[in-house]
Amino acid sequence: MISKIVVAVKCLLLLHDVVNYLVLGLAVWICFSKVDNAEGQNYTMNLLIQGILMYVFRRIFFFLHSEADRKVMMHMLNEIFYITCTIEKKYGMNYHIEMSLLCVYSCKMCLMYIMLDALWHRFTFWIIFLYWMLLEYCFHGYLIYQLLLLNWYRNLNYVLQRFLENNQSESFISGRYHRRLLWLFKLYLRINNLHKFIQENIAWFPAAIYLGIFSSIFNMTLMIQCIVYAEDDIDDKLYILMDGCLCPAVIPILNVLIIGICTDRIRSEELTMQQHIVLVSVLLFRKSDPHDFRLKVINSEVS
């Protein structure tokens, strides 16, 4: 009996995301097949979007107040501080951010300020205001981690590239390089473990960012209706767009764009890192003393 309960609970956990998508699909089907007029469809979609926002708001609120999640955050922060300090101490750390990413982020922050300022003067929307504040708080933390991860890979890639350039024409690799490479491979392993840990425990947050696309689509439909069908003057339409629809429609897309840019750059740097590690391993095997115990340790770390 107990084993059956355990199996049932595991199945429910596995089907949790599937059930969410089924509920979402059911709501969309009801909206477009069972509701005839546009007002009813807008009302149904508005309820659906509000339900998504409340789901994300509840998850963020529990994440910020749960004891287990605080332990997860403490472990992540300790690892981030250790890796950053070690790279700065052993190799030096150069921080870099792309201009395109900075421009997108600046544009998004301007829109966020406009939207929060509008919500601040509407006390009936205080839950939505808290939702955007907490989401932005977590988004900044996740973005900082991605930028740090990107800079970790870039700095380690630079070290490996310099090693390959300096020792390509040498007939023998000295032992001091072995110590530096040993530390580098240990850091690389630790970075991979941290990244897997974050992906396993914070996987819900990127999903919450992507769920914002649904609210963006809904607000875009309201924008189109306001532009095309509303009978107000042009000035009134612009005020309505800037005050209510534009920012909630664009900000989720910019969030996804920022996360997508960082993820793409991280994958590119990680692939470059793997290529450098293969080249360094081949070079060490060819030009180092095969009986050196440090070389054996490095090979075990790489494998």
Coordinates of N, CA and C in Angstrom, one line a residue, residues 21 24 49 52-53 56 131 135 139 142 146 202-217 251-264 267:
Y21 N -0.1 22.8 -18.2 CA -0.3 23.0 -19.7 C -1.7 22.6 -20.1
L24 N -4.0 25.3 -19.0 CA -3.9 26.4 -19.9 C -4.5 26.2 -21.2
I49 N -4.8 35.2 -17.4 CA -3.5 35.9 -17.2 C -3.4 36.2 -15.7
I52 N -2.2 33.2 -13.9 CA -0.8 32.9 -14.1 C 0.1 33.8 -13.2
L53 N -0.3 35.1 -13.2 CA 0.4 36.1 -12.4 C 0.4 35.7 -10.9
V56 N 2.7 32.7 -10.3 CA 4.1 33.1 -10.2 C 4.4 33.8 -8.9
Y131 N 3.8 41.9 -7.4 CA 4.2 40.9 -8.3 C 5.4 41.3 -9.1
L135 N 9.2 39.9 -8.8 CA 9.7 39.3 -10.0 C 11.0 40.0 -10.5
F139 N 14.6 38.5 -10.7 CA 15.2 38.5 -12.1 C 16.6 39.1 -12.0
Y142 N 19.0 36.5 -10.7 CA 19.3 35.5 -11.7 C 20.2 36.0 -12.8
Q146 N 23.9 34.8 -14.1 CA 24.3 34.5 -15.5 C 25.5 35.3 -16.0
I202 N 16.3 25.9 -9.1 CA 15.7 27.2 -9.5 C 15.1 27.1 -10.9
A203 N 14.8 25.9 -11.3 CA 14.2 25.7 -12.7 C 12.9 26.4 -12.9
W204 N 12.2 26.6 -11.8 CA 10.9 27.2 -11.9 C 11.0 28.7 -12.3
F205 N 12.1 29.4 -12.0 CA 12.1 30.8 -12.3 C 12.2 31.1 -13.8
P206 N 13.1 30.5 -14.5 CA 13.1 30.7 -16.0 C 11.7 30.4 -16.6
A207 N 11.1 29.3 -16.1 CA 9.7 29.0 -16.5 C 8.8 30.2 -16.2
A208 N 8.9 30.8 -15.1 CA 8.1 31.9 -14.7 C 8.3 33.1 -15.6
I209 N 9.6 33.3 -16.0 CA 9.9 34.4 -17.0 C 9.2 34.1 -18.3
Y210 N 9.3 32.9 -18.8 CA 8.7 32.6 -20.1 C 7.1 32.6 -20.0
L211 N 6.6 32.3 -18.8 CA 5.1 32.5 -18.7 C 4.6 33.9 -18.9
G212 N 5.5 34.9 -18.7 CA 5.2 36.2 -18.9 C 4.8 36.6 -20.3
I213 N 5.2 35.7 -21.2 CA 4.9 35.9 -22.7 C 3.3 35.9 -22.8
F214 N 2.6 35.1 -22.1 CA 1.2 35.0 -22.2 C 0.5 36.4 -21.8
S215 N 1.0 37.0 -20.7 CA 0.5 38.3 -20.3 C 0.9 39.3 -21.4
S216 N 2.1 39.2 -22.0 CA 2.5 40.1 -23.0 C 1.6 40.0 -24.2
I217 N 1.2 38.8 -24.6 CA 0.3 38.6 -25.8 C -1.0 39.3 -25.5
I251 N 7.8 44.5 -21.4 CA 8.7 44.1 -20.4 C 8.9 42.6 -20.4
P252 N 7.9 41.7 -20.4 CA 8.2 40.3 -20.4 C 9.0 39.8 -21.6
I253 N 8.7 40.4 -22.8 CA 9.5 40.1 -24.0 C 11.0 40.5 -23.8
L254 N 11.2 41.6 -23.2 CA 12.6 42.0 -23.0 C 13.3 41.1 -21.9
N255 N 12.5 40.7 -20.9 CA 13.1 39.7 -19.9 C 13.5 38.4 -20.6
V256 N 12.7 37.9 -21.5 CA 13.0 36.7 -22.2 C 14.2 36.9 -23.1
L257 N 14.2 38.1 -23.8 CA 15.4 38.4 -24.7 C 16.7 38.5 -23.9
I258 N 16.7 39.1 -22.7 CA 17.9 39.3 -21.9 C 18.4 37.9 -21.5
I259 N 17.4 37.1 -20.9 CA 17.8 35.7 -20.5 C 18.3 34.9 -21.7
G260 N 17.7 35.1 -22.8 CA 18.1 34.3 -24.0 C 19.5 34.7 -24.5
I261 N 19.8 36.0 -24.5 CA 21.1 36.5 -24.9 C 22.2 35.9 -24.0
C262 N 21.9 36.0 -22.7 CA 22.9 35.4 -21.7 C 23.1 33.9 -21.9
T263 N 22.0 33.2 -22.0 CA 22.1 31.8 -22.2 C 22.9 31.4 -23.4
D264 N 22.6 32.1 -24.5 CA 23.3 31.9 -25.8 C 24.8 32.1 -25.6
R267 N 26.4 29.3 -23.4 CA 26.6 28.1 -24.2 C 27.8 28.2 -25.1

